[in-house]
PDB file of C-alpha atoms and ligand atoms in Angstrom:
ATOM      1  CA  UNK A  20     122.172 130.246 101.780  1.00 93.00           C
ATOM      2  CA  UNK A  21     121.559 126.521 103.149  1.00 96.00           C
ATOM      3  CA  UNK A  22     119.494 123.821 101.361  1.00 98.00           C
ATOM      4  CA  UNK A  23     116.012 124.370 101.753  1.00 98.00           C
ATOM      5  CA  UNK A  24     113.369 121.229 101.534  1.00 98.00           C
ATOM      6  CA  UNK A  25     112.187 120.603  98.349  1.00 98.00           C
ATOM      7  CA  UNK A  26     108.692 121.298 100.077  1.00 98.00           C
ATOM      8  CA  UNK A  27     109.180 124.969 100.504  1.00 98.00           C
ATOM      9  CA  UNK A  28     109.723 125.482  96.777  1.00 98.00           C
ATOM     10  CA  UNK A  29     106.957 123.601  95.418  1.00 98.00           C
ATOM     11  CA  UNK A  30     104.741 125.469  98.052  1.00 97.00           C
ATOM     12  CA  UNK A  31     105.513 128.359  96.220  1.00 98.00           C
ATOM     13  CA  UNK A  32     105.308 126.941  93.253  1.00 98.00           C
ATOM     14  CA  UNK A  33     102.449 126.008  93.532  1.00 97.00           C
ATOM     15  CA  UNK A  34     100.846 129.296  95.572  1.00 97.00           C
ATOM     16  CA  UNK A  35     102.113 131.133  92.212  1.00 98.00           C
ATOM     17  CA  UNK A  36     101.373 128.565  89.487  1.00 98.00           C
ATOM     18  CA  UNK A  37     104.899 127.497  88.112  1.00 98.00           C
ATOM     19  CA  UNK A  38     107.340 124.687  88.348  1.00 98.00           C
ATOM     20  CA  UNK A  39     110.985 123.993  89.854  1.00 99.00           C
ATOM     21  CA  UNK A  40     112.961 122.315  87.423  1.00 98.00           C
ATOM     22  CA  UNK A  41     114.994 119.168  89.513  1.00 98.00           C
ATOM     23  CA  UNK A  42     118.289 118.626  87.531  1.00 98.00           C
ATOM     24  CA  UNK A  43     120.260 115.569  87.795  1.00 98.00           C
ATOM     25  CA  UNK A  44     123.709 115.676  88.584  1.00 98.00           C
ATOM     26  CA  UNK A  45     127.181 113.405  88.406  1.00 98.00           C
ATOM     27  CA  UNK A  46     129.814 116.064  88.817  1.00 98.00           C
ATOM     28  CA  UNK A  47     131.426 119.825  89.244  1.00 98.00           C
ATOM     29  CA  UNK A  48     130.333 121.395  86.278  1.00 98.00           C
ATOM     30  CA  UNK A  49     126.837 119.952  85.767  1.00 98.00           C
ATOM     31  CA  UNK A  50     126.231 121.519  89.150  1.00 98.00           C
ATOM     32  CA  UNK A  51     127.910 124.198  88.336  1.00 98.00           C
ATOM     33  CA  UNK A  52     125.817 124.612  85.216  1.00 98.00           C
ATOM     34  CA  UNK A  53     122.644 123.679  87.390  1.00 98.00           C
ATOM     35  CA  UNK A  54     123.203 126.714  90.225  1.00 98.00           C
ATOM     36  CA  UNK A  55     124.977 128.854  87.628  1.00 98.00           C
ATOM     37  CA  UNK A  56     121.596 128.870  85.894  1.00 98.00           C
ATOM     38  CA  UNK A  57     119.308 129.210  88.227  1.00 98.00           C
ATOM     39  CA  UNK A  58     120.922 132.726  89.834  1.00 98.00           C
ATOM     40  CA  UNK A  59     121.152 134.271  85.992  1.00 98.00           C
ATOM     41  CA  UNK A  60     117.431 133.358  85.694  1.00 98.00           C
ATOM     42  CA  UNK A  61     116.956 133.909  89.266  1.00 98.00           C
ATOM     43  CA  UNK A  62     115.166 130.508  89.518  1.00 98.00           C
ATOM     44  CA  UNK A  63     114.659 128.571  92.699  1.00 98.00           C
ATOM     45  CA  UNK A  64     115.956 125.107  91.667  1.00 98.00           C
ATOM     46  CA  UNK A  65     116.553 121.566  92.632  1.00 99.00           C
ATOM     47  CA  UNK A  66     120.043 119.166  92.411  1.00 98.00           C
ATOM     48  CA  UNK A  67     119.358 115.715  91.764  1.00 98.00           C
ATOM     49  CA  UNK A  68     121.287 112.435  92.349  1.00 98.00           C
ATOM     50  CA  UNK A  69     120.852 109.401  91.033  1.00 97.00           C
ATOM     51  CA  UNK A  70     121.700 105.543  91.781  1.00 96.00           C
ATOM     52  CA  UNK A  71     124.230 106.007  89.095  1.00 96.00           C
ATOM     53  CA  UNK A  72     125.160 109.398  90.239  1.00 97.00           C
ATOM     54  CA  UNK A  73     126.169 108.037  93.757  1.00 97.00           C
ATOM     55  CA  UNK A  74     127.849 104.919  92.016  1.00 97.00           C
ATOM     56  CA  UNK A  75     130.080 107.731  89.745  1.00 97.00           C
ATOM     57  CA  UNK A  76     130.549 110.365  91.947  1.00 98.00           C
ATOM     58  CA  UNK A  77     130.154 108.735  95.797  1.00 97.00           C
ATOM     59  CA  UNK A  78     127.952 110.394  98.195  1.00 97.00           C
ATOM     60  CA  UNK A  79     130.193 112.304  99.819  1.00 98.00           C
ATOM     61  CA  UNK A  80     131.163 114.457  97.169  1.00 98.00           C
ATOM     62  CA  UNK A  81     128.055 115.099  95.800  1.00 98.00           C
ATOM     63  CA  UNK A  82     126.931 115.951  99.270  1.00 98.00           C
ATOM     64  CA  UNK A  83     129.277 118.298  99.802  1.00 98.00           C
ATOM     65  CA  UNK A  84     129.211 119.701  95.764  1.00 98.00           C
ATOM     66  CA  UNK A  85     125.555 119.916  96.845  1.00 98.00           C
ATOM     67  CA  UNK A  86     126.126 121.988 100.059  1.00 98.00           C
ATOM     68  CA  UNK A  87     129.021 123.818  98.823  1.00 98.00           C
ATOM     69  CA  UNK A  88     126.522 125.339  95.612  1.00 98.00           C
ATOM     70  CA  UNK A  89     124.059 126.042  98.024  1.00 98.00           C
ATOM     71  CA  UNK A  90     125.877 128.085 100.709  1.00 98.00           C
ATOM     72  CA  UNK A  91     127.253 130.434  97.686  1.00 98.00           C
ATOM     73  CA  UNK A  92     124.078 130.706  95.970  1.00 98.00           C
ATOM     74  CA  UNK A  93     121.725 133.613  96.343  1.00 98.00           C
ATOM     75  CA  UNK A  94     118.483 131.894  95.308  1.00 98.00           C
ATOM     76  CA  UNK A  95     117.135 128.864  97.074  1.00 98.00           C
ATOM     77  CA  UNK A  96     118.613 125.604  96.322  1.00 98.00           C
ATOM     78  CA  UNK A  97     117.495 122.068  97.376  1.00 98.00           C
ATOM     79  CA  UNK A  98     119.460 118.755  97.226  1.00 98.00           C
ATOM     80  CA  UNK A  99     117.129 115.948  96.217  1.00 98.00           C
ATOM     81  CA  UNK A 100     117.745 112.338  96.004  1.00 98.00           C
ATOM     82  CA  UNK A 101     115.990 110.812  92.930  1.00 98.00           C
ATOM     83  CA  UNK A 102     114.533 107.330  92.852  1.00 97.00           C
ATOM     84  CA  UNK A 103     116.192 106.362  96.127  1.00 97.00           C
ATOM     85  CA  UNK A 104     115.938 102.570  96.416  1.00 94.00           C
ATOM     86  CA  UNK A 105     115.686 101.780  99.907  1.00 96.00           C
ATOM     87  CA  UNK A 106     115.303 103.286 103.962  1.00 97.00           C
ATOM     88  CA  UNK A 107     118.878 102.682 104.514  1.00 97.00           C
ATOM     89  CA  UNK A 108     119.958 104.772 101.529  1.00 97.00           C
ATOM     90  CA  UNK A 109     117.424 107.408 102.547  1.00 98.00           C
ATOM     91  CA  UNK A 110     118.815 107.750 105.763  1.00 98.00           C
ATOM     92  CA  UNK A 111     122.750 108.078 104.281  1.00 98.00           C
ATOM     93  CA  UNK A 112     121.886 110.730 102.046  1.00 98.00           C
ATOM     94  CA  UNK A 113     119.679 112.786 105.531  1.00 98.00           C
ATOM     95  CA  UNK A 114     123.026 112.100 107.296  1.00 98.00           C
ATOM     96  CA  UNK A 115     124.984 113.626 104.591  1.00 98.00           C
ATOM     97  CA  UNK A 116     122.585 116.861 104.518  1.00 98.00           C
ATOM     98  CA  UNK A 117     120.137 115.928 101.733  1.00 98.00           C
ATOM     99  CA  UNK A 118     117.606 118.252 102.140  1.00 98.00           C
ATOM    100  CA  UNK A 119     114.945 115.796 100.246  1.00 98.00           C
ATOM    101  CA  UNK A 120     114.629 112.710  99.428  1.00 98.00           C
ATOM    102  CA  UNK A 121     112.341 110.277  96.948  1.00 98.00           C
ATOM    103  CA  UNK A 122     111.381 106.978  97.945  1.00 98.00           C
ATOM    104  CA  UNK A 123     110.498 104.590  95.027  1.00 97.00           C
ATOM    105  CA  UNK A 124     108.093 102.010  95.993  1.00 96.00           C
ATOM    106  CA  UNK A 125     106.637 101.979  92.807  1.00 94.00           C
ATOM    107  CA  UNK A 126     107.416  98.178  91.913  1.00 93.00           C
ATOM    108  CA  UNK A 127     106.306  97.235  95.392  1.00 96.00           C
ATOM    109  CA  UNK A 128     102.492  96.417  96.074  1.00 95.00           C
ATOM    110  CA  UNK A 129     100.303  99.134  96.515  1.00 96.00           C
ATOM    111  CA  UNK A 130     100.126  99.071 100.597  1.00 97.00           C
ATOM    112  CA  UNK A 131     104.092  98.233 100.952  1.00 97.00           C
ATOM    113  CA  UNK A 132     104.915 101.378  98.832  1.00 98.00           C
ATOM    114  CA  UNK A 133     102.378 103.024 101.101  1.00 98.00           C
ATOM    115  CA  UNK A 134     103.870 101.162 104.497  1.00 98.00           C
ATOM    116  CA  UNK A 135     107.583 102.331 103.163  1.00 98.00           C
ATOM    117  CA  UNK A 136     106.520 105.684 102.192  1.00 98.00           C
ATOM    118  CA  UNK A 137     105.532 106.360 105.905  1.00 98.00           C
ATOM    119  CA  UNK A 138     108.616 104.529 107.267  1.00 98.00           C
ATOM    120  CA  UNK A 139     110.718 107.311 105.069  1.00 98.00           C
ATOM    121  CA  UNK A 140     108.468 110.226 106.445  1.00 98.00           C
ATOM    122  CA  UNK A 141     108.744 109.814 110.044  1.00 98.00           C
ATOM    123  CA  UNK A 142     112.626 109.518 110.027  1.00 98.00           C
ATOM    124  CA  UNK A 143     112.568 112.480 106.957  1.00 98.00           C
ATOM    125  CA  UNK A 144     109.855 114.464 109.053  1.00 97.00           C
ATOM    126  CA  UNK A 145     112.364 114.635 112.220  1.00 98.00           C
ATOM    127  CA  UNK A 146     114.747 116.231 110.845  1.00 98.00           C
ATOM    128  CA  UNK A 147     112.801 118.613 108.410  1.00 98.00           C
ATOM    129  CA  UNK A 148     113.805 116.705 105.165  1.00 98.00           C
ATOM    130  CA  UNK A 149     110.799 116.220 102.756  1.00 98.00           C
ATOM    131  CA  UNK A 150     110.131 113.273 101.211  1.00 98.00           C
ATOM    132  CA  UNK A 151     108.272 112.201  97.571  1.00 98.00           C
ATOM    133  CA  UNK A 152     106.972 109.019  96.586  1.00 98.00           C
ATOM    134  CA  UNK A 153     105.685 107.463  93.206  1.00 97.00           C
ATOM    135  CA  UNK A 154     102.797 105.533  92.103  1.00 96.00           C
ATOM    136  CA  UNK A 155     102.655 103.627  88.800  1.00 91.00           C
ATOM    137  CA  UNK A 156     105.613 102.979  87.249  1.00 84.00           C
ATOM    138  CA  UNK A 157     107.305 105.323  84.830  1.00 79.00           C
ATOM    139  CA  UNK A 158     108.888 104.159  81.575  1.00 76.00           C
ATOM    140  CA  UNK A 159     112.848 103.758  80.408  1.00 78.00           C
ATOM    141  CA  UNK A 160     116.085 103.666  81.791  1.00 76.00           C
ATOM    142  CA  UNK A 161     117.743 105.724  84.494  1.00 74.00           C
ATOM    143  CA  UNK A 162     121.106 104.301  85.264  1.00 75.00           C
ATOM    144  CA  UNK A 163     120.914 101.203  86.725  1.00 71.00           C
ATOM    145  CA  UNK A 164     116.527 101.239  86.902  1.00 71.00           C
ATOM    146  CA  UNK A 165     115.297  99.937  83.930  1.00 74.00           C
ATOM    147  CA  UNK A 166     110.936  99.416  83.634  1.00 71.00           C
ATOM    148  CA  UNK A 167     110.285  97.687  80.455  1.00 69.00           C
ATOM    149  CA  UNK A 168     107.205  98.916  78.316  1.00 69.00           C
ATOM    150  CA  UNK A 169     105.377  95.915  78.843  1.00 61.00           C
ATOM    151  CA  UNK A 170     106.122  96.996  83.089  1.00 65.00           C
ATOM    152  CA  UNK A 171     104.874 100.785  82.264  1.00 73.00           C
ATOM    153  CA  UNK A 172     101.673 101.379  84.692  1.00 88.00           C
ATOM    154  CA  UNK A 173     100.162 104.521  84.268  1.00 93.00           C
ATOM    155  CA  UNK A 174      99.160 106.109  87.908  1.00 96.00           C
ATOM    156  CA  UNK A 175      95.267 105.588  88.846  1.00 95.00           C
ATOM    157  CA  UNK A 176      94.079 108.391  90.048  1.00 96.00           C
ATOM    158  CA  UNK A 177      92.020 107.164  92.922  1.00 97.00           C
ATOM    159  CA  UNK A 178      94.789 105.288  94.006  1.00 97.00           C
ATOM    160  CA  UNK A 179      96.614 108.240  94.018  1.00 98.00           C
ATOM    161  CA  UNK A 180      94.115 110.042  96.288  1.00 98.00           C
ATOM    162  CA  UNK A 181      93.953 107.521  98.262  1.00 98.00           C
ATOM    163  CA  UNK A 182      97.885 107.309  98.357  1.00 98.00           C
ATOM    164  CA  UNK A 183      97.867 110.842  99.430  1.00 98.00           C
ATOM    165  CA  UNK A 184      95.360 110.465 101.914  1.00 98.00           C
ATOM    166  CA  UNK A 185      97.023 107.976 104.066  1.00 98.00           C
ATOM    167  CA  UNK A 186     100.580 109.329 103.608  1.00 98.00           C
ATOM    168  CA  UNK A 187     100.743 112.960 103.439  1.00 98.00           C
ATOM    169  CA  UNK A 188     103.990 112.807 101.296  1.00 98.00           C
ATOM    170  CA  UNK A 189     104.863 116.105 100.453  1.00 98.00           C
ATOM    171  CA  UNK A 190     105.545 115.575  96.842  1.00 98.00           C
ATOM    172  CA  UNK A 191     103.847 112.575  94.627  1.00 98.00           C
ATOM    173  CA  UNK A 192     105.452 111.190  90.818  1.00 98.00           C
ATOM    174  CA  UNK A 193     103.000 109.880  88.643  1.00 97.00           C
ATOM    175  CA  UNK A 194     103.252 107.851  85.954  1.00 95.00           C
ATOM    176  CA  UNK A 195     101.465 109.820  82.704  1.00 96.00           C
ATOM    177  CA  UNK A 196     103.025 108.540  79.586  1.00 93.00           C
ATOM    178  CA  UNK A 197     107.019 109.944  80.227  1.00 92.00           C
ATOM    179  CA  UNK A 198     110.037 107.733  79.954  1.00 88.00           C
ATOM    180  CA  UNK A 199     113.311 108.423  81.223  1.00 89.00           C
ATOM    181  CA  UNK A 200     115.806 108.528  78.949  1.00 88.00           C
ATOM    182  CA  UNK A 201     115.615 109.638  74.983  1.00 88.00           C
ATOM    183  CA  UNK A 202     112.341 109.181  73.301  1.00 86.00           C
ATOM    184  CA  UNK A 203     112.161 106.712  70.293  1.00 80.00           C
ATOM    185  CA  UNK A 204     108.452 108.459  68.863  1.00 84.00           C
ATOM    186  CA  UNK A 205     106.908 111.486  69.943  1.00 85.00           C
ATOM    187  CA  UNK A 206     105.992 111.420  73.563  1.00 90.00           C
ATOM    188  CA  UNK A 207     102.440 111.235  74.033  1.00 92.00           C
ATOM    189  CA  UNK A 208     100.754 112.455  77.792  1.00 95.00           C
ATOM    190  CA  UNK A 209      97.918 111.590  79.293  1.00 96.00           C
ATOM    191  CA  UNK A 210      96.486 114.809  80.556  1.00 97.00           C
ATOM    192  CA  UNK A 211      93.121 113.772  81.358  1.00 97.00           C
ATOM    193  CA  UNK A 212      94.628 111.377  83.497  1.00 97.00           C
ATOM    194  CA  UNK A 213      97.127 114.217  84.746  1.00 98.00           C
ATOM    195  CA  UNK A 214      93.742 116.608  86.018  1.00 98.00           C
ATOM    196  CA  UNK A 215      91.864 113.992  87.394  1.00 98.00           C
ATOM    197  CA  UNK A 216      94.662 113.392  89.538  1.00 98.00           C
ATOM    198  CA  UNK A 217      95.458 117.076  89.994  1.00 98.00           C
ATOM    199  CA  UNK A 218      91.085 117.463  91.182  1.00 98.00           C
ATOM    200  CA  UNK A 219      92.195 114.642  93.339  1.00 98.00           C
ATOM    201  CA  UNK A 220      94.708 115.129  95.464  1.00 98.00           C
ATOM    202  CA  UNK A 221      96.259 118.728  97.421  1.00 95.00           C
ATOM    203  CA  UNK A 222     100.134 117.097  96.818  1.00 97.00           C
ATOM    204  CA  UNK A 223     102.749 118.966  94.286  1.00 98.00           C
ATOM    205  CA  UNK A 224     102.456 116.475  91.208  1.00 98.00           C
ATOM    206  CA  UNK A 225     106.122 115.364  89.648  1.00 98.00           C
ATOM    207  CA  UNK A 226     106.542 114.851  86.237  1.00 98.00           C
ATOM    208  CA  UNK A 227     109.514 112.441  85.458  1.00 97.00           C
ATOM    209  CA  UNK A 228     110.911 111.854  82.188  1.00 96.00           C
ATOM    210  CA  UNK A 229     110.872 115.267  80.842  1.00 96.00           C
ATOM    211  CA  UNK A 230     113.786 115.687  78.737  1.00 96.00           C
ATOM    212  CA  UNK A 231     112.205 115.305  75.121  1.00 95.00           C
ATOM    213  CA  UNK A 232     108.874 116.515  76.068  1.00 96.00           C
ATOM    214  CA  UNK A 233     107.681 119.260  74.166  1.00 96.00           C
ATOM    215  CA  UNK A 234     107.731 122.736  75.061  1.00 97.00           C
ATOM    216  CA  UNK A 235     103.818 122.683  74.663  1.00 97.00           C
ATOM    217  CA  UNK A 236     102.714 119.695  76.668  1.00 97.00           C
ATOM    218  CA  UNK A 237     105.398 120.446  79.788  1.00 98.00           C
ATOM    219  CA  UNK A 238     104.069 124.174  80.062  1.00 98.00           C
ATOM    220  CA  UNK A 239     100.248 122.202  79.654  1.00 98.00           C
ATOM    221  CA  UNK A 240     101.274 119.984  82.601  1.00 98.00           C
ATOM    222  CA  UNK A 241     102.377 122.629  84.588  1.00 98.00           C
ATOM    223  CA  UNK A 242      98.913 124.719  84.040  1.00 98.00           C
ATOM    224  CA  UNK A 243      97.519 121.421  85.044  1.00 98.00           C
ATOM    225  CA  UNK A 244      99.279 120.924  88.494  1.00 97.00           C
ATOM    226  CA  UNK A 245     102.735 119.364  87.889  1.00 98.00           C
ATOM    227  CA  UNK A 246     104.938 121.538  90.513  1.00 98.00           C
ATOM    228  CA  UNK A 247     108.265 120.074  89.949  1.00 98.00           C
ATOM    229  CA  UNK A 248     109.885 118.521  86.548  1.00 98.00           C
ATOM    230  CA  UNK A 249     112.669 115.966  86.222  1.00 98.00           C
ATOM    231  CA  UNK A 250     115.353 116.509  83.281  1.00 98.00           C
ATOM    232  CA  UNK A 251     118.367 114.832  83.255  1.00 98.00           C
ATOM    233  CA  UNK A 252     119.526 113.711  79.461  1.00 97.00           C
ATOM    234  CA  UNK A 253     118.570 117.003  77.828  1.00 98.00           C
ATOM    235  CA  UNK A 254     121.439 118.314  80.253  1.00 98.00           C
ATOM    236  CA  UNK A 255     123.700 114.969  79.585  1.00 98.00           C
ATOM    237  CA  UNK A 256     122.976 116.135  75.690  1.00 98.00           C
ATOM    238  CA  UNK A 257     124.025 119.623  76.020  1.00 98.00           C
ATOM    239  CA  UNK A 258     126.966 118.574  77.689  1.00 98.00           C
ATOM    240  CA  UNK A 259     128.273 116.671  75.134  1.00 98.00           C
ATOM    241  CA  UNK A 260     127.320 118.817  72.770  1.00 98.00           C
ATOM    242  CA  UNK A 261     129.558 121.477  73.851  1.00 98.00           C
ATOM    243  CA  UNK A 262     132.485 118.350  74.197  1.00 98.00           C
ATOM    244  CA  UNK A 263     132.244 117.323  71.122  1.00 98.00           C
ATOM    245  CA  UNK A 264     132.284 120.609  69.138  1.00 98.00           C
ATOM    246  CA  UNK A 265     135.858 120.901  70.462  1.00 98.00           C
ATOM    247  CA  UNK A 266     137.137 117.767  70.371  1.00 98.00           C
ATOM    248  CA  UNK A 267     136.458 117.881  66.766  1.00 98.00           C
ATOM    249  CA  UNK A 268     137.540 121.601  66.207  1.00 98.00           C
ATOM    250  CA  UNK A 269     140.819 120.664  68.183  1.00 98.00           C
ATOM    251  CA  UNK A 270     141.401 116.976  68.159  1.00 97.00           C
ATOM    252  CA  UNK A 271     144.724 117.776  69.864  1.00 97.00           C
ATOM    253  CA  UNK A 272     143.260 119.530  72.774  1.00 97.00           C
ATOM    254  CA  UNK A 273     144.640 117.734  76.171  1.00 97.00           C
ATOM    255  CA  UNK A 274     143.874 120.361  78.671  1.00 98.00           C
ATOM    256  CA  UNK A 275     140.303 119.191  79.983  1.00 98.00           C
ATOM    257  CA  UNK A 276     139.320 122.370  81.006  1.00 98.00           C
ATOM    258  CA  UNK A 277     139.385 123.388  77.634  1.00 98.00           C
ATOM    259  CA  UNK A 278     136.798 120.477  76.753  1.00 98.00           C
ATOM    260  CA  UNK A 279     134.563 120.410  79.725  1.00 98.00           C
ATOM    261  CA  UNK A 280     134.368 124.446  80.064  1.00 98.00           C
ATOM    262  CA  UNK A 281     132.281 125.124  76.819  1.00 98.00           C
ATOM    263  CA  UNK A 282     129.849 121.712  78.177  1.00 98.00           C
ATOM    264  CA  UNK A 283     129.189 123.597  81.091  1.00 98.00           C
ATOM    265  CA  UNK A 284     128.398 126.529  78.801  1.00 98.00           C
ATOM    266  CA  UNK A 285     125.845 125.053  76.843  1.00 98.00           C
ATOM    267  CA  UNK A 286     124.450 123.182  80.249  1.00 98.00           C
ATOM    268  CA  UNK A 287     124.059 126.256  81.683  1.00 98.00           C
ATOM    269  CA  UNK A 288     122.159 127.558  78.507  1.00 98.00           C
ATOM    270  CA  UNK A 289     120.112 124.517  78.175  1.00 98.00           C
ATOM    271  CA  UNK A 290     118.659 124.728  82.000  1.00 98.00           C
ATOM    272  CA  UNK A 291     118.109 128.642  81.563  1.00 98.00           C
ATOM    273  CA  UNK A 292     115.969 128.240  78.387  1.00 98.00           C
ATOM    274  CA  UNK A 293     113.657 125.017  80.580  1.00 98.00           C
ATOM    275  CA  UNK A 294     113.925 127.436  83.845  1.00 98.00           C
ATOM    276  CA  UNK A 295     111.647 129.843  80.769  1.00 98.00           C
ATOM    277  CA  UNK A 296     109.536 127.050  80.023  1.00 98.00           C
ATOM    278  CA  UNK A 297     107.948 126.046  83.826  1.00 98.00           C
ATOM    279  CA  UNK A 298     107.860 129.257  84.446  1.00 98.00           C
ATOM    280  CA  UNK A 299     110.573 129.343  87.608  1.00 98.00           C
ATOM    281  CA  UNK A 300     112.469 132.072  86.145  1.00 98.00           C
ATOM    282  CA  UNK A 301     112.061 135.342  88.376  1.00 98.00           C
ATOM    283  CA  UNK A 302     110.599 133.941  91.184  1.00 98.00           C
ATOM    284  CA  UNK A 303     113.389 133.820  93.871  1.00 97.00           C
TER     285      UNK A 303
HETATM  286  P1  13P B 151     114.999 112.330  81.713  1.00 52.92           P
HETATM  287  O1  13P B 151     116.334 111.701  81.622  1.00 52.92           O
HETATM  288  O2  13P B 151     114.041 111.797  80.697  1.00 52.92           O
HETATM  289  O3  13P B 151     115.053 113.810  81.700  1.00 52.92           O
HETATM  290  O4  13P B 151     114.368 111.910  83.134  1.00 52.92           O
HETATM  291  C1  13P B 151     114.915 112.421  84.292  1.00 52.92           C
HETATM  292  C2  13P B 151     114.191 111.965  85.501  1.00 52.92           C
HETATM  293  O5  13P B 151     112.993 111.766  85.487  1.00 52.92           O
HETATM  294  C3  13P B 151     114.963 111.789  86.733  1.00 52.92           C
HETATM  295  O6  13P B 151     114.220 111.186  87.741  1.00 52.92           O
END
């Protein structure tokens, strides 16, 4: 079938109380793994690219990788842009059939991430692409976006109703105490924080910075109110997981299909077993 909006699934989501698990992607097989997933579990899902997935890969392809995973799917399928850095690039990926997109104001001021937030909607809105924003600023590295601990800013909650309130983004990322990238200690979330915000504001809450998380506190987010979850170096890990086993079994191997096959095995297994865990599994 053809991309749906991210919108559409986290209305569900959140009419029946789970979460769509957003995936990042850089080539064939993770997407493969991603969509390959999602109809065993019969999951809707979500295929995300990244600043350094469009620097790897190039739009185009994972556009069309995107589309192409879609169209032969039988459960719904959106293609997201994560952490898009500016209007221009938000209007590339629309024009290359993105059917969502993030803006990330979340180093700008408070009423220029609001100002660019509603720049991105009106052009998104036209052409029935959803958008989500984020306010505070969320730990780690992704790619080429680094926020220092000393930058972290956990999300205010009246600033995030008020956010809401004069933006009507359709999906919001808050800043709770994740990180992107692999954990040094054990993560720890604010939840308090998380329901106040959840009381506050009608939007489908992102979590970002999930890989790592415990099982326990991602399904307590999601009984809280976060309607879509981020995870892109659990998959990375699996990956290479899989890689490695046989390039050590069979240091001689030189037929890459024979390498990057049994990663896209234990992607696939990896995203089934989170699918479980937010509680998307069964519900397309
Ligand atoms: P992780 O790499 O921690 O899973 O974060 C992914 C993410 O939040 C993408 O936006």
């Amino acid at each position: 079938m053809p991309l749906v909006p991210v919108r559409d699934l986290l209305f569900d989501a959140r009419e029946r109380g789970y979460a769509v698990g957003a995936f990042n992607c850089n080539n064939m097989e993770i997407v493969q793994a991603i969509v390959g997933a999602a109809q065993a579990e019969r999951s809707p899902v979500i295929i995300q690219a990244s600043q350094g997935a469009i620097k790897y890969a190039g739009l185009e392809y994972i556009s069309a990788l995107g589309r192409l995973a879609a169209e032969k799917a039988t459960i719904p399928v959106a293609l997201h842009l994560d952490h898009g850095t500016s209007f221009e690039q938000v209007v590339q990926c629309i024009r290359h059939g993105f059917s969502s997109v993030m803006i990330d104001g979340s180093k700008l001021s408070f009423e220029d991430n609001v100002s660019l937030t509603l720049e991105v909607i009106k052009v998104a809105r036209a052409v029935g692409v959803s958008v989500e924003a984020e306010l505070g600023k969320i730990g780690g590295t992704e790619d080429d976006i680094t926020v220092s601990e000393r930058e972290v800013a956990l999300t205010d909650p009246q600033e995030a109703k008020e956010f809401a309130e004069r933006t009507g983004v359709d999906a919001l990322a808050v800043a709770i105490g994740t990180a992107h990238g692999v954990y040094k200690g054990k993560p720890e979330l604010d939840f308090d924080r998380l329901r106040e915000i959840s009381n506050l504001i009608d939007i489908p809450i992102v979590l970002h910075g999930s890989s790592g998380v415990p099982e326990e506190d991602i399904r307590k987010a999601v009984q809280i109110g976060v309607r879509k979850v981020n995870i892109d170096t659990d998959v990375r890990e699996a990956f290479m997981e899989g890689v490695k086993e046989v390039l050590v079994s069979s240091p001689e191997e030189i037929d890459p299909r024979k390498v990057l096959g049994p990663g896209r095995e234990k992607m696939e297994e990896r995203i089934r077993l989170k699918m479980r865990i937010f509680g998307s599994s069964g519900k397309a």
